[in-house]
Short mmCIF file of C-alpha atoms in Angstrom, two decimals:
data_model
loop_
_atom_site.label_atom_id
_atom_site.label_comp_id
_atom_site.label_asym_id
_atom_site.label_seq_id
_atom_site.Cartn_x
_atom_site.Cartn_y
_atom_site.Cartn_z
CA MET A 1 20.99 10.09 21.05
CA HIS A 2 22.83 9.43 24.24
CA ILE A 3 25.57 11.92 23.46
CA PRO A 4 29.07 10.81 24.47
CA ASP A 5 31.45 13.25 26.11
CA GLY A 6 33.55 14.95 23.47
CA PHE A 7 30.77 15.38 20.93
CA VAL A 8 29.62 18.73 22.25
CA SER A 9 31.75 21.70 23.17
CA ASP A 10 32.07 22.95 26.74
CA PRO A 11 29.87 26.02 26.24
CA VAL A 12 27.10 23.88 24.74
CA ALA A 13 27.45 21.32 27.53
CA ILE A 14 27.27 24.03 30.18
CA VAL A 15 24.24 25.77 28.72
CA GLY A 16 22.53 22.41 28.27
CA ALA A 17 23.24 21.43 31.85
CA ALA A 18 22.09 24.76 33.26
CA THR A 19 18.84 24.65 31.31
CA SER A 20 18.16 21.05 32.26
CA VAL A 21 18.83 21.64 35.94
CA ALA A 22 16.47 24.60 35.92
CA VAL A 23 13.64 22.89 34.05
CA ILE A 24 13.89 19.49 35.72
CA GLY A 25 14.40 21.15 39.08
CA TYR A 26 11.19 23.07 38.61
CA ALA A 27 9.45 19.92 37.40
CA VAL A 28 10.58 18.02 40.50
CA VAL A 29 9.23 20.70 42.84
CA ARG A 30 5.98 20.91 40.93
CA CYS A 31 5.54 17.14 40.87
CA GLY A 32 6.33 16.82 44.55
CA ARG A 33 3.42 19.12 45.31
CA ASP A 34 0.92 17.29 43.10
CA LEU A 35 2.10 13.72 43.39
CA ASP A 36 -0.31 11.21 44.86
CA GLU A 37 1.83 8.79 46.82
CA ARG A 38 -0.30 5.90 45.63
CA ARG A 39 0.80 6.63 42.09
CA VAL A 40 4.49 6.33 42.91
CA PRO A 41 4.80 2.61 42.11
CA LEU A 42 3.08 3.27 38.79
CA VAL A 43 5.56 6.02 38.02
CA GLY A 44 8.35 3.61 38.90
CA ALA A 45 6.92 0.91 36.66
CA THR A 46 6.70 3.36 33.76
CA ALA A 47 10.33 4.36 34.28
CA ALA A 48 11.40 0.72 34.46
CA PHE A 49 9.50 -0.06 31.27
CA ILE A 50 11.12 2.84 29.42
CA PHE A 51 14.58 1.80 30.61
CA ALA A 52 13.99 -1.78 29.52
CA MET A 53 12.59 -0.85 26.13
CA GLN A 54 15.53 1.47 25.49
CA MET A 55 17.76 -1.57 25.57
CA LEU A 56 15.98 -3.21 22.67
CA ASN A 57 17.70 -1.88 19.58
CA PHE A 58 15.94 -2.77 16.35
CA PRO A 59 17.58 -2.64 12.94
CA VAL A 60 16.67 0.17 10.57
CA ALA A 61 17.93 0.65 7.04
CA GLY A 62 21.59 0.60 6.16
CA GLY A 63 23.50 -1.00 9.00
CA THR A 64 21.98 1.17 11.66
CA SER A 65 19.73 0.49 14.61
CA GLY A 66 17.25 2.51 16.56
CA HIS A 67 15.75 2.12 19.96
CA PHE A 68 12.69 3.25 21.82
CA LEU A 69 12.93 6.60 23.54
CA GLY A 70 9.76 6.68 25.65
CA ALA A 71 9.33 10.44 25.92
CA ALA A 72 5.85 10.46 24.40
CA LEU A 73 4.72 7.46 26.47
CA ALA A 74 5.99 9.11 29.63
CA ALA A 75 4.25 12.37 28.76
CA ILE A 76 0.90 10.70 28.03
CA LEU A 77 0.90 8.36 31.03
CA LEU A 78 2.41 10.70 33.57
CA GLY A 79 1.82 14.16 32.18
CA PRO A 80 4.58 16.29 30.65
CA TRP A 81 6.26 17.38 33.89
CA LEU A 82 6.41 14.05 35.71
CA GLY A 83 7.24 12.40 32.38
CA ALA A 84 10.20 14.74 31.98
CA VAL A 85 11.46 13.91 35.47
CA VAL A 86 11.17 10.18 34.81
CA MET A 87 13.05 10.49 31.50
CA ALA A 88 15.75 12.49 33.26
CA VAL A 89 16.15 9.83 35.96
CA VAL A 90 16.44 7.09 33.34
CA LEU A 91 19.09 9.10 31.49
CA VAL A 92 21.06 9.78 34.66
CA VAL A 93 21.08 6.10 35.63
CA GLN A 94 22.10 5.14 32.11
CA ALA A 95 25.01 7.58 32.07
CA LEU A 96 26.32 7.10 35.61
CA VAL A 97 25.75 3.37 36.01
CA PHE A 98 25.92 2.01 32.48
CA ALA A 99 28.22 4.54 30.81
CA ASP A 100 25.53 5.08 28.18
CA GLY A 101 26.07 8.68 27.22
CA GLY A 102 28.61 11.06 28.65
CA VAL A 103 28.53 12.72 32.04
CA THR A 104 29.52 16.22 30.96
CA ALA A 105 27.15 15.86 28.00
CA LEU A 106 24.37 14.57 30.28
CA GLY A 107 22.81 18.00 30.65
CA VAL A 108 22.46 18.25 26.88
CA ALA A 109 21.06 14.72 26.64
CA ILE A 110 18.48 15.54 29.32
CA LEU A 111 17.62 18.76 27.53
CA ASN A 112 17.01 16.87 24.30
CA MET A 113 15.29 13.73 25.49
CA ALA A 114 13.65 14.75 28.76
CA VAL A 115 12.89 18.42 28.28
CA ILE A 116 12.38 18.96 24.58
CA ALA A 117 11.04 15.56 23.61
CA THR A 118 8.83 15.02 26.65
CA LEU A 119 7.78 18.43 27.78
CA VAL A 120 7.26 20.19 24.50
CA VAL A 121 5.58 17.28 22.78
CA GLY A 122 3.63 16.46 25.92
CA VAL A 123 2.19 19.94 26.18
CA LEU A 124 1.44 20.04 22.45
CA SER A 125 -0.26 16.65 22.61
CA ARG A 126 -2.47 17.81 25.46
CA LEU A 127 -3.59 20.80 23.45
CA VAL A 128 -4.37 18.72 20.37
CA ARG A 129 -6.20 16.11 22.41
CA ALA A 130 -8.45 18.83 23.78
CA VAL A 131 -9.88 19.35 20.32
CA VAL A 132 -9.68 15.82 18.94
CA PRO A 133 -12.69 13.59 19.81
CA PRO A 134 -11.99 11.39 22.87
CA THR A 135 -12.08 8.14 20.99
CA ARG A 136 -9.55 5.36 21.08
CA ALA A 137 -8.44 6.23 17.55
CA GLY A 138 -8.10 9.88 18.47
CA LEU A 139 -5.93 9.17 21.49
CA LEU A 140 -3.73 6.63 19.74
CA GLY A 141 -3.42 8.85 16.66
CA VAL A 142 -2.19 11.75 18.76
CA ALA A 143 0.13 9.38 20.61
CA ALA A 144 1.63 8.09 17.36
CA ALA A 145 2.16 11.56 15.95
CA GLY A 146 3.52 12.81 19.26
CA ALA A 147 5.89 9.87 19.47
CA TRP A 148 7.30 10.47 15.99
CA LEU A 149 7.55 14.19 16.66
CA SER A 150 9.34 13.64 19.97
CA VAL A 151 12.07 11.61 18.30
CA MET A 152 12.45 14.18 15.51
CA ALA A 153 12.56 17.06 17.97
CA ALA A 154 15.27 15.36 20.02
CA ALA A 155 17.21 14.52 16.85
CA LEU A 156 16.93 18.09 15.61
CA ALA A 157 18.15 19.47 18.92
CA THR A 158 21.06 17.01 18.95
CA ALA A 159 22.03 17.96 15.41
CA VAL A 160 21.92 21.66 16.22
CA GLU A 161 24.08 21.12 19.31
CA LEU A 162 26.63 19.13 17.32
CA GLY A 163 26.70 21.94 14.77
CA MET A 164 27.03 24.61 17.44
CA SER A 165 29.90 22.67 18.98
CA GLY A 166 31.74 22.66 15.67
CA THR A 167 31.88 18.86 15.76
CA VAL A 168 30.32 18.51 12.34
CA PRO A 169 28.85 20.98 9.81
CA TYR A 170 25.12 21.75 10.12
CA GLY A 171 24.59 20.96 6.45
CA THR A 172 25.87 17.43 7.04
CA VAL A 173 24.50 16.54 10.43
CA LEU A 174 20.98 17.95 10.10
CA PRO A 175 19.81 15.82 7.17
CA ALA A 176 21.72 12.80 8.49
CA MET A 177 20.18 12.92 11.98
CA LEU A 178 16.70 13.87 10.82
CA GLY A 179 16.78 11.26 8.07
CA VAL A 180 17.64 8.26 10.21
CA HIS A 181 15.40 9.37 13.06
CA ALA A 182 12.44 9.81 10.73
CA VAL A 183 12.61 6.04 10.33
CA ILE A 184 13.35 5.33 13.99
CA GLY A 185 10.41 7.57 14.88
CA VAL A 186 8.08 5.14 13.15
CA GLY A 187 9.27 2.40 15.48
CA GLU A 188 8.76 4.77 18.40
CA ALA A 189 5.20 5.44 17.29
CA MET A 190 4.45 1.74 16.94
CA ILE A 191 5.79 0.82 20.37
CA THR A 192 4.10 3.81 22.01
CA VAL A 193 0.75 2.89 20.45
CA ALA A 194 1.15 -0.76 21.43
CA ALA A 195 1.94 0.15 25.04
CA LEU A 196 -0.90 2.65 25.25
CA SER A 197 -3.38 0.23 23.68
CA THR A 198 -2.54 -2.25 26.40
CA VAL A 199 -3.05 0.33 29.13
CA LEU A 200 -6.31 1.48 27.51
CA ALA A 201 -7.58 -2.09 27.40
CA THR A 202 -6.67 -2.93 30.99
CA ARG A 203 -6.55 0.26 33.04
CA PRO A 204 -7.89 3.19 31.00
CA ASP A 205 -8.20 5.24 34.16
CA LEU A 206 -4.43 5.51 34.22
CA ILE A 207 -4.41 7.67 31.12
CA ASP A 208 -5.51 11.29 31.19
CA GLY A 209 -8.98 11.05 29.67
CA GLY A 210 -8.66 7.30 29.17
CA ASP A 211 -11.95 6.75 30.98
CA ARG A 212 -13.80 8.85 28.47
CA VAL A 213 -12.17 6.98 25.61
CA GLN A 214 -13.24 3.62 27.02
CA ALA A 215 -16.77 4.81 27.70
CA GLY A 216 -17.01 6.51 24.31
CA GLY A 217 -15.84 3.36 22.57
CA GLN A 218 -18.34 1.14 24.33
CA ALA A 219 -21.15 3.60 23.69
CA ALA A 220 -20.29 3.58 20.00
CA VAL A 221 -20.37 -0.21 19.95
CA ALA A 222 -23.73 -0.26 21.78
CA ARG A 223 -25.24 2.02 19.12
CA MET B 1 -3.28 -1.50 40.59
CA VAL B 2 -0.84 -3.93 42.16
CA ALA B 3 -1.52 -6.49 39.45
CA PHE B 4 -1.01 -3.92 36.74
CA ILE B 5 2.27 -2.72 38.21
CA LEU B 6 3.57 -6.25 38.70
CA ALA B 7 2.62 -7.10 35.13
CA ALA B 8 4.33 -4.00 33.78
CA LEU B 9 7.44 -4.75 35.83
CA ALA B 10 7.41 -8.36 34.70
CA VAL B 11 7.24 -7.34 31.04
CA SER B 12 10.03 -4.81 31.60
CA VAL B 13 12.31 -7.26 33.38
CA LEU B 14 11.65 -9.98 30.80
CA CYS B 15 12.45 -7.61 27.95
CA ALA B 16 15.56 -6.23 29.61
CA ALA B 17 16.89 -9.58 30.76
CA LEU B 18 15.84 -11.99 28.03
CA VAL B 19 15.22 -9.94 24.90
CA SER B 20 17.99 -7.36 25.17
CA PRO B 21 20.79 -9.89 24.58
CA PHE B 22 19.28 -10.45 21.14
CA ALA B 23 18.80 -6.78 20.33
CA SER B 24 20.55 -5.34 17.32
CA SER B 25 24.18 -4.49 17.95
CA ARG B 26 24.38 -2.14 15.01
CA PRO B 27 25.29 1.45 15.86
CA ASP B 28 22.31 3.60 16.71
CA GLY B 29 21.29 6.71 14.77
CA LEU B 30 23.72 9.11 16.41
CA GLU B 31 26.61 6.63 16.43
CA ARG B 32 26.08 5.88 12.79
CA VAL B 33 26.03 9.54 11.82
CA ALA B 34 29.20 10.03 13.88
CA GLU B 35 30.94 7.17 12.08
CA ASP B 36 29.80 8.30 8.64
CA GLU B 37 30.76 11.92 9.17
CA GLY B 38 34.02 11.10 10.88
CA PHE B 39 33.58 12.47 14.38
CA SER B 40 33.02 9.27 16.34
CA ASP B 41 36.63 9.39 17.54
CA ALA B 42 35.85 12.56 19.45
CA ALA B 43 34.01 10.50 22.05
CA THR B 44 35.68 10.08 25.40
CA VAL B 45 34.64 8.03 28.39
CA GLY B 46 35.19 9.30 31.90
CA ALA B 47 37.39 7.25 34.23
CA ILE B 48 34.63 6.79 36.77
CA GLN B 49 32.15 5.69 34.12
CA ALA B 50 34.56 3.14 32.74
CA ARG B 51 35.00 1.60 36.19
CA SER B 52 31.32 0.80 36.61
CA PRO B 53 30.73 -2.94 36.98
CA VAL B 54 27.94 -2.73 34.45
CA ALA B 55 29.41 -0.27 31.96
CA ASP B 56 28.02 -0.68 28.44
CA TYR B 57 25.24 -2.89 29.75
CA SER B 58 27.57 -5.77 30.42
CA VAL B 59 28.06 -7.22 33.89
CA ILE B 60 31.76 -7.72 34.59
CA GLY B 61 32.64 -11.30 35.29
CA LEU B 62 29.91 -12.83 33.17
CA GLY B 63 31.89 -12.77 29.97
CA ASP B 64 31.09 -10.63 26.98
CA ASP B 65 27.92 -12.36 25.98
CA ARG B 66 24.21 -12.64 26.41
CA TRP B 67 24.28 -13.45 30.12
CA ALA B 68 26.26 -10.29 30.79
CA THR B 69 23.79 -8.16 28.88
CA GLY B 70 20.73 -9.85 30.30
CA ALA B 71 22.00 -9.49 33.86
CA ALA B 72 22.74 -5.81 33.26
CA GLY B 73 19.22 -5.36 31.94
CA LEU B 74 17.72 -7.03 35.00
CA ILE B 75 19.82 -4.94 37.37
CA GLY B 76 19.10 -1.71 35.51
CA THR B 77 15.36 -2.22 35.32
CA LEU B 78 15.02 -2.95 39.03
CA LEU B 79 17.44 -0.15 39.86
CA VAL B 80 15.43 2.41 37.89
CA PHE B 81 12.22 1.20 39.52
CA GLY B 82 13.76 1.45 42.95
CA VAL B 83 15.29 4.87 42.40
CA VAL B 84 12.06 6.35 41.06
CA VAL B 85 9.89 4.84 43.80
CA LEU B 86 12.30 5.95 46.51
CA GLY B 87 12.63 9.37 44.95
CA GLY B 88 8.86 9.71 44.66
CA VAL B 89 8.28 8.83 48.30
CA VAL B 90 11.02 11.18 49.49
CA LEU B 91 9.73 13.97 47.27
CA ARG B 92 6.22 13.54 48.54
CA ARG B 93 7.35 13.50 52.18
CA ILE B 94 9.35 16.68 51.65
CA ALA B 95 6.38 18.37 50.02
CA LEU B 96 4.09 17.33 52.88
CA PHE B 97 6.62 18.49 55.43
CA ARG B 98 6.92 21.87 53.80
CA ALA B 99 3.15 22.20 53.59
CA ASP B 100 2.94 21.67 57.33
CA LEU B 101 5.38 24.47 58.08
#
């Protein structure tokens, strides 16, 4: 979903860029206020992990591949706002340094993968997790669903933008994008759960509420 | 904390440098849809982007193969780590400075 230049029209690119700048700009200011400097290396490691995993394309049906996005992982480990900033930084580096995704389309890509995927799903996940029991299964279940949803949300947004740009008809691009990303989303869920399981097993304190999950799990075993 | 971060970085670098060269080279979801629906030709690449020494995750001068991809992965992973850490420190210092005003 790293949209190349030329796939979206100028108006769509401009609106996407303006929205992204506003949201990510706000997120940066907000995170700067709340950021604990000791967490910075952890944030960096999360960003590095997401960048690395995005390079690992895996085959999905019919001559296509998918790759990890990382929006849900970023949102759960770092919170929705810091997660969005991290995703945006990864996307910017990918576009400017590795020519992965266009530069004029970068605002739209950030809107889809950093704002919509991370922020919206991150906030939703937090709400759901407030009512779901703080068990390991509960956390990982929400993570899996959030991961799948994040990929679908980004795919939907991309399809809508392609339609709005007149690049391809809505009726064609919507089922095509949603269809292939429904499969890719499963991979996203699996990798997200695997990564989170590892963090839960080693440093549960790094996850919002991870401490309670660990304690709850051990208490259940003790009973 | 340090151990955890080093482990996470190690996994990331290993994946990006050693696993990425073997990753699928099939078109990804969007690329595939673009090919199928006939709009992949609309893509353009900016002149500045094309001049990057690591464009398309391939380090210039290392050939067109696994070493080029692996090296790009190594560079990118460390670059992202560095940028985010630097950015985080700067951001925090700015916020502290403004709080003092």
